[in-house]
């Protein structure tokens, strides 16, 4: 096994981590700029949803194919192309003259993000040939992304308050340039991958998947303004169903599918994917709702809004690290049941939220909810990796991340629909419905874990089954 100089390995890790940082930072940082965007562009809740979901939609839809593109063209090359596209798109976001221009720039950001994430991991696999060192490197990579996701609202609040909303995108420019420099200087040149270069990109499956997600997102977002009875909403839902059926048919018949459906025959893998979608639905959906609540209903500044999320960010970072260390000692079933039930309890305790209530009593429920969510994230990753063969680890991780991003996108769309009217009394009714929806889904996930969660030994046996 060839060795890689330590300086090059560390430089590659830094570049890969920076790529993951900007991707997850732009998932969460926009939330604290919602009121500034609303006033700047004169838009409504639906417009704000698209600023968030245009990015997440493209990111989720292209994530699996971007990994295949890296197999064909080389992970380093695709990673650098993705970083360059993400950086240029961030400049486009920061300079956008209209809401439409901002949304299109966010779409370009999502394309760059999809190219960054899977190929950053591929670069780490090449830079750290020793399994133990690679495991530690991936741990640092994941920790950097987790910190970025958790710190996004706080950092965003400070930037918006002191430099305006455009700064939350322009901050990506120096990060992108640094990441490109480190990658070009330290990452190993791409080696020819004969297997990867011969593998198709499953363009029909990719197209069907994109249409499914885009049509569903449009229907959920447009229903707020047009109503569920509008022909465009009905047409979008029908298109989403038809393209989803086409996607399943294409993937089941493809010799090299983008999404191997046989993986879902493994109960642990299927359960992890469903639970990943549920926790992101609850987390992203309610972060969106509470961001609107703090800014539009309680009239907090962006910086105050970011600080309001500070208890959640601290707990998310701490519990992620703690559970990552304990996951080898505790059974996945126990961690999953605890995480689902604890998150459901935390969000349920937020149910009595009111316009007149003080912020102080929100802290404990937010801490409970975020610790439950944080318990689930590393547990789901470990469960996914233990359920599949080593050769399937890359695609399995990609599927889990895609499921989580789709769940987050649906969370913003559904919860945004529920709080589409910003009149205080009506908004609060919608907010309570959004909280209730998240709690019900988390309890459903808890029930699924109770019924379908295999023991550790059974998960290992599943992995040995042909797929």
mmCIF file of C-alpha atoms in Angstrom, residues 240-425:
data_model
loop_
_atom_site.group_PDB
_atom_site.id
_atom_site.type_symbol
_atom_site.label_atom_id
_atom_site.label_comp_id
_atom_site.label_asym_id
_atom_site.label_seq_id
_atom_site.Cartn_x
_atom_site.Cartn_y
_atom_site.Cartn_z
ATOM 1 C CA UNK A 240 -44.216 14.042 -9.518
ATOM 2 C CA UNK A 241 -46.040 10.719 -9.132
ATOM 3 C CA UNK A 242 -45.519 9.779 -12.785
ATOM 4 C CA UNK A 243 -41.819 10.649 -12.758
ATOM 5 C CA UNK A 244 -41.342 8.784 -9.452
ATOM 6 C CA UNK A 245 -42.861 5.664 -11.047
ATOM 7 C CA UNK A 246 -40.590 6.145 -14.061
ATOM 8 C CA UNK A 247 -37.564 6.558 -11.761
ATOM 9 C CA UNK A 248 -38.315 3.269 -9.971
ATOM 10 C CA UNK A 249 -38.801 1.485 -13.277
ATOM 11 C CA UNK A 250 -35.536 2.857 -14.700
ATOM 12 C CA UNK A 251 -33.483 2.042 -11.604
ATOM 13 C CA UNK A 252 -34.879 -1.484 -11.327
ATOM 14 C CA UNK A 253 -33.883 -2.286 -14.927
ATOM 15 C CA UNK A 254 -30.595 -0.384 -15.200
ATOM 16 C CA UNK A 255 -27.343 -2.367 -15.292
ATOM 17 C CA UNK A 256 -25.580 0.483 -13.407
ATOM 18 C CA UNK A 257 -28.335 2.298 -11.492
ATOM 19 C CA UNK A 258 -27.775 5.636 -9.812
ATOM 20 C CA UNK A 259 -29.762 4.293 -6.847
ATOM 21 C CA UNK A 260 -29.465 0.499 -6.396
ATOM 22 C CA UNK A 261 -32.962 -0.394 -5.163
ATOM 23 C CA UNK A 262 -31.693 -3.744 -3.884
ATOM 24 C CA UNK A 263 -30.074 -1.908 -0.967
ATOM 25 C CA UNK A 264 -33.536 -1.271 0.431
ATOM 26 C CA UNK A 265 -33.973 -5.021 0.920
ATOM 27 C CA UNK A 266 -31.661 -4.601 3.912
ATOM 28 C CA UNK A 267 -33.926 -3.620 6.830
ATOM 29 C CA UNK A 268 -31.230 -1.650 8.666
ATOM 30 C CA UNK A 269 -30.346 0.369 5.571
ATOM 31 C CA UNK A 270 -33.975 1.083 4.679
ATOM 32 C CA UNK A 271 -34.736 2.108 8.265
ATOM 33 C CA UNK A 272 -31.702 4.416 8.420
ATOM 34 C CA UNK A 273 -32.759 6.155 5.197
ATOM 35 C CA UNK A 274 -36.334 6.699 6.389
ATOM 36 C CA UNK A 275 -35.213 7.940 9.808
ATOM 37 C CA UNK A 276 -32.645 10.239 8.185
ATOM 38 C CA UNK A 277 -35.403 11.863 6.135
ATOM 39 C CA UNK A 278 -37.591 12.234 9.242
ATOM 40 C CA UNK A 279 -35.009 13.941 11.436
ATOM 41 C CA UNK A 280 -34.049 16.397 8.693
ATOM 42 C CA UNK A 281 -37.724 17.127 8.004
ATOM 43 C CA UNK A 282 -38.172 18.062 11.657
ATOM 44 C CA UNK A 283 -34.882 19.935 12.064
ATOM 45 C CA UNK A 284 -34.836 21.984 8.848
ATOM 46 C CA UNK A 285 -38.583 22.545 8.819
ATOM 47 C CA UNK A 286 -38.737 23.906 12.356
ATOM 48 C CA UNK A 287 -35.521 25.911 12.052
ATOM 49 C CA UNK A 288 -37.232 27.666 9.114
ATOM 50 C CA UNK A 289 -40.411 28.230 11.144
ATOM 51 C CA UNK A 290 -38.635 29.490 14.264
ATOM 52 C CA UNK A 291 -36.429 31.771 12.165
ATOM 53 C CA UNK A 292 -39.604 33.382 10.820
ATOM 54 C CA UNK A 293 -41.108 33.454 14.310
ATOM 55 C CA UNK A 294 -38.130 35.243 15.841
ATOM 56 C CA UNK A 295 -37.733 37.745 12.980
ATOM 57 C CA UNK A 296 -41.272 38.436 11.752
ATOM 58 C CA UNK A 297 -43.374 37.910 14.861
ATOM 59 C CA UNK A 298 -41.014 38.803 17.713
ATOM 60 C CA UNK A 299 -39.070 41.364 15.632
ATOM 61 C CA UNK A 300 -35.619 40.179 16.652
ATOM 62 C CA UNK A 301 -32.633 41.361 14.642
ATOM 63 C CA UNK A 302 -30.663 38.828 12.568
ATOM 64 C CA UNK A 303 -27.917 38.804 15.208
ATOM 65 C CA UNK A 304 -30.437 38.255 18.013
ATOM 66 C CA UNK A 305 -32.031 35.474 15.971
ATOM 67 C CA UNK A 306 -28.677 33.781 15.514
ATOM 68 C CA UNK A 307 -27.972 34.033 19.240
ATOM 69 C CA UNK A 308 -31.426 32.599 19.960
ATOM 70 C CA UNK A 309 -30.270 29.419 18.223
ATOM 71 C CA UNK A 310 -26.948 29.369 20.119
ATOM 72 C CA UNK A 311 -28.033 26.772 22.746
ATOM 73 C CA UNK A 312 -28.995 24.393 19.933
ATOM 74 C CA UNK A 313 -25.690 24.896 18.122
ATOM 75 C CA UNK A 314 -23.600 24.171 21.221
ATOM 76 C CA UNK A 315 -25.556 21.010 22.022
ATOM 77 C CA UNK A 316 -25.468 19.808 18.420
ATOM 78 C CA UNK A 317 -21.678 20.061 18.320
ATOM 79 C CA UNK A 318 -21.098 18.517 21.752
ATOM 80 C CA UNK A 319 -23.525 15.610 21.389
ATOM 81 C CA UNK A 320 -22.311 14.790 17.865
ATOM 82 C CA UNK A 321 -18.780 14.358 19.195
ATOM 83 C CA UNK A 322 -19.925 12.424 22.280
ATOM 84 C CA UNK A 323 -22.149 9.999 20.383
ATOM 85 C CA UNK A 324 -19.461 9.492 17.750
ATOM 86 C CA UNK A 325 -17.185 8.203 20.512
ATOM 87 C CA UNK A 326 -19.878 6.105 22.213
ATOM 88 C CA UNK A 327 -21.363 4.556 19.094
ATOM 89 C CA UNK A 328 -18.972 1.617 19.220
ATOM 90 C CA UNK A 329 -19.921 0.831 22.816
ATOM 91 C CA UNK A 330 -23.690 1.267 22.694
ATOM 92 C CA UNK A 331 -26.113 -0.567 20.432
ATOM 93 C CA UNK A 332 -27.563 1.363 17.538
ATOM 94 C CA UNK A 333 -31.089 0.377 18.618
ATOM 95 C CA UNK A 334 -30.710 2.088 21.996
ATOM 96 C CA UNK A 335 -29.261 5.245 20.446
ATOM 97 C CA UNK A 336 -31.952 5.369 17.747
ATOM 98 C CA UNK A 337 -34.811 4.933 20.219
ATOM 99 C CA UNK A 338 -33.347 7.529 22.546
ATOM 100 C CA UNK A 339 -32.694 10.029 19.761
ATOM 101 C CA UNK A 340 -36.176 9.774 18.224
ATOM 102 C CA UNK A 341 -38.040 9.915 21.531
ATOM 103 C CA UNK A 342 -35.869 12.699 22.984
ATOM 104 C CA UNK A 343 -36.249 14.862 19.873
ATOM 105 C CA UNK A 344 -40.020 14.269 19.865
ATOM 106 C CA UNK A 345 -40.202 15.260 23.546
ATOM 107 C CA UNK A 346 -38.202 18.435 22.968
ATOM 108 C CA UNK A 347 -40.364 19.594 20.081
ATOM 109 C CA UNK A 348 -43.544 18.637 21.938
ATOM 110 C CA UNK A 349 -42.464 20.892 24.819
ATOM 111 C CA UNK A 350 -42.278 23.758 22.294
ATOM 112 C CA UNK A 351 -45.988 23.331 21.522
ATOM 113 C CA UNK A 352 -47.190 26.049 23.984
ATOM 114 C CA UNK A 353 -45.018 28.700 22.285
ATOM 115 C CA UNK A 354 -46.803 32.046 22.085
ATOM 116 C CA UNK A 355 -46.124 35.612 21.025
ATOM 117 C CA UNK A 356 -46.248 36.787 24.618
ATOM 118 C CA UNK A 357 -44.024 34.069 26.070
ATOM 119 C CA UNK A 358 -40.445 34.845 27.045
ATOM 120 C CA UNK A 359 -37.452 33.314 25.314
ATOM 121 C CA UNK A 360 -36.069 31.745 28.494
ATOM 122 C CA UNK A 361 -38.556 28.906 28.684
ATOM 123 C CA UNK A 362 -37.759 27.886 25.096
ATOM 124 C CA UNK A 363 -34.163 27.028 25.955
ATOM 125 C CA UNK A 364 -34.711 23.671 27.694
ATOM 126 C CA UNK A 365 -37.010 22.248 24.968
ATOM 127 C CA UNK A 366 -34.575 23.401 22.268
ATOM 128 C CA UNK A 367 -31.701 21.707 24.094
ATOM 129 C CA UNK A 368 -33.692 18.470 24.418
ATOM 130 C CA UNK A 369 -34.752 18.484 20.760
ATOM 131 C CA UNK A 370 -31.280 19.274 19.406
ATOM 132 C CA UNK A 371 -29.605 16.623 21.572
ATOM 133 C CA UNK A 372 -32.042 14.034 20.223
ATOM 134 C CA UNK A 373 -31.326 15.071 16.636
ATOM 135 C CA UNK A 374 -27.568 15.098 17.270
ATOM 136 C CA UNK A 375 -27.748 11.580 18.727
ATOM 137 C CA UNK A 376 -29.310 10.309 15.509
ATOM 138 C CA UNK A 377 -26.845 11.722 12.953
ATOM 139 C CA UNK A 378 -23.670 9.666 13.700
ATOM 140 C CA UNK A 379 -25.801 6.671 14.680
ATOM 141 C CA UNK A 380 -27.509 6.619 11.273
ATOM 142 C CA UNK A 381 -24.153 6.832 9.496
ATOM 143 C CA UNK A 382 -22.693 3.940 11.499
ATOM 144 C CA UNK A 383 -25.856 1.870 11.053
ATOM 145 C CA UNK A 384 -25.752 2.424 7.289
ATOM 146 C CA UNK A 385 -22.098 1.441 7.039
ATOM 147 C CA UNK A 386 -22.646 -1.728 9.107
ATOM 148 C CA UNK A 387 -25.606 -2.824 6.980
ATOM 149 C CA UNK A 388 -23.774 -2.979 3.632
ATOM 150 C CA UNK A 389 -20.681 -4.582 2.188
ATOM 151 C CA UNK A 390 -17.489 -2.473 2.173
ATOM 152 C CA UNK A 391 -17.693 -2.108 -1.615
ATOM 153 C CA UNK A 392 -21.154 -0.565 -1.202
ATOM 154 C CA UNK A 393 -20.150 1.950 1.481
ATOM 155 C CA UNK A 394 -19.805 4.899 -0.909
ATOM 156 C CA UNK A 395 -23.169 4.502 -2.600
ATOM 157 C CA UNK A 396 -24.873 3.698 0.728
ATOM 158 C CA UNK A 397 -23.506 6.876 2.312
ATOM 159 C CA UNK A 398 -24.651 8.836 -0.742
ATOM 160 C CA UNK A 399 -28.163 7.425 -0.495
ATOM 161 C CA UNK A 400 -28.379 8.284 3.212
ATOM 162 C CA UNK A 401 -27.233 11.865 2.587
ATOM 163 C CA UNK A 402 -29.668 12.185 -0.307
ATOM 164 C CA UNK A 403 -32.539 10.932 1.869
ATOM 165 C CA UNK A 404 -31.643 13.441 4.558
ATOM 166 C CA UNK A 405 -31.482 16.340 2.100
ATOM 167 C CA UNK A 406 -34.833 15.352 0.575
ATOM 168 C CA UNK A 407 -36.323 15.222 4.080
ATOM 169 C CA UNK A 408 -34.982 18.698 4.847
ATOM 170 C CA UNK A 409 -36.326 20.075 1.584
ATOM 171 C CA UNK A 410 -39.787 18.621 2.276
ATOM 172 C CA UNK A 411 -39.643 19.955 5.834
ATOM 173 C CA UNK A 412 -39.118 23.515 4.624
ATOM 174 C CA UNK A 413 -41.813 23.120 1.952
ATOM 175 C CA UNK A 414 -44.464 21.625 4.256
ATOM 176 C CA UNK A 415 -43.750 23.798 7.296
ATOM 177 C CA UNK A 416 -43.488 26.865 5.075
ATOM 178 C CA UNK A 417 -46.933 26.070 3.688
ATOM 179 C CA UNK A 418 -48.341 25.843 7.218
ATOM 180 C CA UNK A 419 -46.983 29.299 8.212
ATOM 181 C CA UNK A 420 -47.563 31.001 4.854
ATOM 182 C CA UNK A 421 -49.779 33.704 6.422
ATOM 183 C CA UNK A 422 -47.675 36.078 8.550
ATOM 184 C CA UNK A 423 -50.667 37.632 10.347
ATOM 185 C CA UNK A 424 -49.733 36.871 13.989
ATOM 186 C CA UNK A 425 -52.734 34.788 15.069
#
